[in-house]
GROMACS .gro file of C-alpha atoms in nm:
model
  220
    1UNK     CA    1  -1.556  -2.130  -9.799
    2UNK     CA    2  -1.459  -2.494  -9.759
    3UNK     CA    3  -1.106  -2.612  -9.822
    4UNK     CA    4  -0.969  -2.963  -9.841
    5UNK     CA    5  -0.636  -2.972  -9.662
    6UNK     CA    6  -0.348  -3.049  -9.898
    7UNK     CA    7  -0.053  -3.114  -9.668
    8UNK     CA    8   0.234  -3.114  -9.916
    9UNK     CA    9   0.095  -2.823 -10.114
   10UNK     CA   10   0.073  -2.630  -9.789
   11UNK     CA   11   0.431  -2.725  -9.703
   12UNK     CA   12   0.599  -2.639 -10.032
   13UNK     CA   13   0.370  -2.372 -10.174
   14UNK     CA   14   0.303  -2.161  -9.866
   15UNK     CA   15   0.287  -1.833 -10.059
   16UNK     CA   16  -0.021  -1.959 -10.245
   17UNK     CA   17  -0.170  -2.159  -9.960
   18UNK     CA   18  -0.153  -1.865  -9.718
   19UNK     CA   19  -0.433  -1.691  -9.909
   20UNK     CA   20  -0.634  -2.012  -9.937
   21UNK     CA   21  -0.600  -2.083  -9.567
   22UNK     CA   22  -0.685  -1.725  -9.470
   23UNK     CA   23  -1.013  -1.731  -9.663
   24UNK     CA   24  -1.117  -2.079  -9.552
   25UNK     CA   25  -1.403  -2.114  -9.305
   26UNK     CA   26  -1.430  -2.492  -9.281
   27UNK     CA   27  -1.155  -2.752  -9.274
   28UNK     CA   28  -1.304  -3.091  -9.364
   29UNK     CA   29  -1.072  -3.379  -9.283
   30UNK     CA   30  -0.857  -3.186  -9.035
   31UNK     CA   31  -0.922  -3.424  -8.744
   32UNK     CA   32  -0.883  -3.729  -8.965
   33UNK     CA   33  -0.541  -3.607  -9.087
   34UNK     CA   34  -0.444  -3.520  -8.729
   35UNK     CA   35  -0.514  -3.876  -8.612
   36UNK     CA   36  -0.336  -4.023  -8.914
   37UNK     CA   37  -0.022  -3.816  -8.848
   38UNK     CA   38  -0.020  -3.917  -8.480
   39UNK     CA   39  -0.047  -4.284  -8.577
   40UNK     CA   40   0.220  -4.240  -8.846
   41UNK     CA   41   0.450  -4.082  -8.588
   42UNK     CA   42   0.405  -4.387  -8.360
   43UNK     CA   43   0.473  -4.617  -8.656
   44UNK     CA   44   0.794  -4.436  -8.753
   45UNK     CA   45   0.923  -4.436  -8.395
   46UNK     CA   46   0.845  -4.808  -8.382
   47UNK     CA   47   1.024  -4.862  -8.715
   48UNK     CA   48   1.329  -4.683  -8.576
   49UNK     CA   49   1.319  -4.891  -8.256
   50UNK     CA   50   1.285  -5.215  -8.455
   51UNK     CA   51   1.627  -5.146  -8.608
   52UNK     CA   52   1.771  -5.067  -8.264
   53UNK     CA   53   1.819  -4.693  -8.308
   54UNK     CA   54   1.882  -4.522  -7.971
   55UNK     CA   55   1.897  -4.859  -7.794
   56UNK     CA   56   2.264  -4.838  -7.699
   57UNK     CA   57   2.180  -4.902  -7.335
   58UNK     CA   58   2.029  -5.238  -7.435
   59UNK     CA   59   2.346  -5.343  -7.615
   60UNK     CA   60   2.543  -5.282  -7.295
   61UNK     CA   61   2.317  -5.532  -7.115
   62UNK     CA   62   2.360  -5.804  -7.377
   63UNK     CA   63   2.629  -5.997  -7.186
   64UNK     CA   64   2.517  -5.913  -6.833
   65UNK     CA   65   2.155  -6.037  -6.827
   66UNK     CA   66   1.982  -6.364  -6.933
   67UNK     CA   67   1.874  -6.391  -7.298
   68UNK     CA   68   1.502  -6.404  -7.211
   69UNK     CA   69   1.530  -6.088  -7.003
   70UNK     CA   70   1.720  -5.918  -7.282
   71UNK     CA   71   1.448  -6.005  -7.535
   72UNK     CA   72   1.183  -5.875  -7.294
   73UNK     CA   73   1.376  -5.547  -7.265
   74UNK     CA   74   1.378  -5.519  -7.645
   75UNK     CA   75   1.000  -5.565  -7.660
   76UNK     CA   76   0.950  -5.305  -7.386
   77UNK     CA   77   1.182  -5.067  -7.569
   78UNK     CA   78   0.984  -5.111  -7.892
   79UNK     CA   79   0.652  -5.053  -7.713
   80UNK     CA   80   0.794  -4.750  -7.531
   81UNK     CA   81   0.919  -4.598  -7.855
   82UNK     CA   82   0.579  -4.643  -8.024
   83UNK     CA   83   0.408  -4.471  -7.730
   84UNK     CA   84   0.670  -4.197  -7.737
   85UNK     CA   85   0.604  -4.152  -8.109
   86UNK     CA   86   0.230  -4.115  -8.047
   87UNK     CA   87   0.297  -3.853  -7.778
   88UNK     CA   88   0.550  -3.678  -8.000
   89UNK     CA   89   0.298  -3.651  -8.286
   90UNK     CA   90   0.024  -3.521  -8.056
   91UNK     CA   91   0.251  -3.267  -7.886
   92UNK     CA   92   0.399  -3.129  -8.208
   93UNK     CA   93   0.051  -3.088  -8.356
   94UNK     CA   94  -0.140  -2.954  -8.058
   95UNK     CA   95   0.107  -2.769  -7.834
   96UNK     CA   96   0.223  -2.500  -8.084
   97UNK     CA   97  -0.135  -2.466  -8.218
   98UNK     CA   98  -0.269  -2.410  -7.864
   99UNK     CA   99   0.007  -2.162  -7.786
  100UNK     CA  100  -0.050  -1.960  -8.104
  101UNK     CA  101  -0.425  -1.975  -8.043
  102UNK     CA  102  -0.379  -1.806  -7.702
  103UNK     CA  103  -0.157  -1.525  -7.836
  104UNK     CA  104  -0.327  -1.452  -8.169
  105UNK     CA  105  -0.682  -1.399  -8.292
  106UNK     CA  106  -0.668  -1.699  -8.528
  107UNK     CA  107  -0.900  -2.000  -8.500
  108UNK     CA  108  -0.755  -2.314  -8.349
  109UNK     CA  109  -0.839  -2.531  -8.651
  110UNK     CA  110  -0.659  -2.286  -8.880
  111UNK     CA  111  -0.349  -2.313  -8.660
  112UNK     CA  112  -0.380  -2.691  -8.639
  113UNK     CA  113  -0.382  -2.700  -9.018
  114UNK     CA  114  -0.047  -2.516  -9.024
  115UNK     CA  115   0.094  -2.781  -8.790
  116UNK     CA  116  -0.032  -3.051  -9.029
  117UNK     CA  117   0.177  -2.888  -9.303
  118UNK     CA  118   0.499  -2.914  -9.101
  119UNK     CA  119   0.454  -3.266  -8.957
  120UNK     CA  120   0.619  -3.432  -9.262
  121UNK     CA  121   0.937  -3.237  -9.177
  122UNK     CA  122   0.954  -3.380  -8.823
  123UNK     CA  123   0.885  -3.732  -8.948
  124UNK     CA  124   1.139  -3.704  -9.231
  125UNK     CA  125   1.409  -3.606  -8.980
  126UNK     CA  126   1.321  -3.906  -8.761
  127UNK     CA  127   1.332  -4.141  -9.061
  128UNK     CA  128   1.672  -4.014  -9.180
  129UNK     CA  129   1.826  -4.102  -8.844
  130UNK     CA  130   1.761  -4.474  -8.914
  131UNK     CA  131   2.002  -4.518  -9.211
  132UNK     CA  132   2.255  -4.287  -9.044
  133UNK     CA  133   2.252  -4.510  -8.735
  134UNK     CA  134   2.260  -4.836  -8.931
  135UNK     CA  135   2.525  -4.751  -9.191
  136UNK     CA  136   2.731  -4.478  -9.023
  137UNK     CA  137   2.683  -4.567  -8.657
  138UNK     CA  138   2.568  -4.215  -8.574
  139UNK     CA  139   2.350  -4.152  -8.271
  140UNK     CA  140   2.080  -3.887  -8.254
  141UNK     CA  141   2.313  -3.636  -8.088
  142UNK     CA  142   2.569  -3.691  -8.366
  143UNK     CA  143   2.336  -3.612  -8.653
  144UNK     CA  144   2.513  -3.401  -8.917
  145UNK     CA  145   2.189  -3.206  -8.958
  146UNK     CA  146   2.196  -3.069  -8.601
  147UNK     CA  147   2.423  -2.870  -8.370
  148UNK     CA  148   2.485  -3.180  -8.158
  149UNK     CA  149   2.818  -3.255  -8.327
  150UNK     CA  150   2.949  -2.903  -8.264
  151UNK     CA  151   2.820  -2.916  -7.906
  152UNK     CA  152   3.026  -3.230  -7.837
  153UNK     CA  153   3.340  -3.041  -7.937
  154UNK     CA  154   3.275  -2.734  -7.722
  155UNK     CA  155   3.130  -2.886  -7.402
  156UNK     CA  156   3.107  -3.207  -7.204
  157UNK     CA  157   2.774  -3.108  -7.049
  158UNK     CA  158   2.524  -3.376  -7.159
  159UNK     CA  159   2.221  -3.152  -7.115
  160UNK     CA  160   2.365  -2.880  -7.340
  161UNK     CA  161   2.466  -3.144  -7.598
  162UNK     CA  162   2.114  -3.290  -7.603
  163UNK     CA  163   1.959  -2.943  -7.622
  164UNK     CA  164   2.173  -2.833  -7.916
  165UNK     CA  165   2.115  -3.171  -8.085
  166UNK     CA  166   1.748  -3.078  -8.110
  167UNK     CA  167   1.838  -2.768  -8.313
  168UNK     CA  168   1.864  -2.895  -8.669
  169UNK     CA  169   1.808  -2.769  -9.020
  170UNK     CA  170   1.471  -2.947  -9.011
  171UNK     CA  171   1.365  -2.751  -8.700
  172UNK     CA  172   1.477  -2.428  -8.868
  173UNK     CA  173   1.267  -2.526  -9.169
  174UNK     CA  174   0.966  -2.578  -8.940
  175UNK     CA  175   1.017  -2.239  -8.775
  176UNK     CA  176   1.042  -2.075  -9.117
  177UNK     CA  177   0.713  -2.228  -9.241
  178UNK     CA  178   0.526  -2.143  -8.919
  179UNK     CA  179   0.660  -1.787  -8.927
  180UNK     CA  180   0.558  -1.734  -9.291
  181UNK     CA  181   0.200  -1.847  -9.226
  182UNK     CA  182   0.154  -1.663  -8.897
  183UNK     CA  183   0.309  -1.341  -9.027
  184UNK     CA  184   0.072  -1.343  -9.325
  185UNK     CA  185  -0.241  -1.425  -9.126
  186UNK     CA  186  -0.206  -1.205  -8.816
  187UNK     CA  187  -0.169  -0.832  -8.773
  188UNK     CA  188   0.104  -0.868  -8.514
  189UNK     CA  189   0.448  -0.718  -8.566
  190UNK     CA  190   0.660  -0.971  -8.765
  191UNK     CA  191   0.934  -0.949  -8.501
  192UNK     CA  192   0.683  -1.046  -8.231
  193UNK     CA  193   0.559  -1.333  -8.447
  194UNK     CA  194   0.916  -1.458  -8.493
  195UNK     CA  195   0.981  -1.436  -8.118
  196UNK     CA  196   0.661  -1.632  -8.046
  197UNK     CA  197   0.751  -1.906  -8.293
  198UNK     CA  198   1.111  -1.937  -8.170
  199UNK     CA  199   0.993  -1.914  -7.808
  200UNK     CA  200   0.758  -2.214  -7.822
  201UNK     CA  201   1.022  -2.424  -7.995
  202UNK     CA  202   1.286  -2.327  -7.739
  203UNK     CA  203   1.052  -2.450  -7.463
  204UNK     CA  204   0.991  -2.777  -7.650
  205UNK     CA  205   1.364  -2.830  -7.708
  206UNK     CA  206   1.442  -2.762  -7.342
  207UNK     CA  207   1.187  -3.016  -7.220
  208UNK     CA  208   1.290  -3.270  -7.486
  209UNK     CA  209   1.657  -3.233  -7.388
  210UNK     CA  210   1.569  -3.267  -7.020
  211UNK     CA  211   1.363  -3.578  -7.092
  212UNK     CA  212   1.644  -3.735  -7.295
  213UNK     CA  213   1.904  -3.645  -7.030
  214UNK     CA  214   1.702  -3.788  -6.741
  215UNK     CA  215   1.595  -4.095  -6.937
  216UNK     CA  216   1.942  -4.186  -7.044
  217UNK     CA  217   2.137  -4.101  -6.733
  218UNK     CA  218   1.909  -4.183  -6.447
  219UNK     CA  219   1.612  -4.398  -6.535
  220UNK     CA  220   1.772  -4.663  -6.753
   0.00000   0.00000   0.00000
């Protein structure tokens, strides 16, 4: 059976699409959609950088370095954010799919298709940060959709704040969708499936928090 991948139908109608995905043998267009989502991720990160989101460190340099050097820093920041967006898209599509492929008996392309369903959630969260930063002055760690705000009240540890800032309602949504698909398509105990899904995201959040912490505090 051949099935054309319908991303938004798979995201919002997972009860129906689970059966379709389980009976599918070929996934035409899967690689094309994978490349498109990676490019879209780079574009959205670039869009965010164009409006200066997460560029607070550049603003601090505005009066201390020559104008030409400041403009060069802005260009480098924009390029760096686009590259980061490309890596982000590739990691969020391939890393969970590879992990689930090693611990289940499901085909890699079937698992990659599930990741295609949830990519709009990641990109929507990134896009929403732009108006929040522009109109409310909120940084990523102060997003009302994450635990970052609460973390700032209970601790002064930057690593913990960054880690909890990655836990948002969008990430919970992603975990829920992945769990529903994997639970329906594998014979593993649902509790084990839930632990596997949460486990891979905990690892990603830990590395993402570490990267943000090191980048902000030591490199720049």
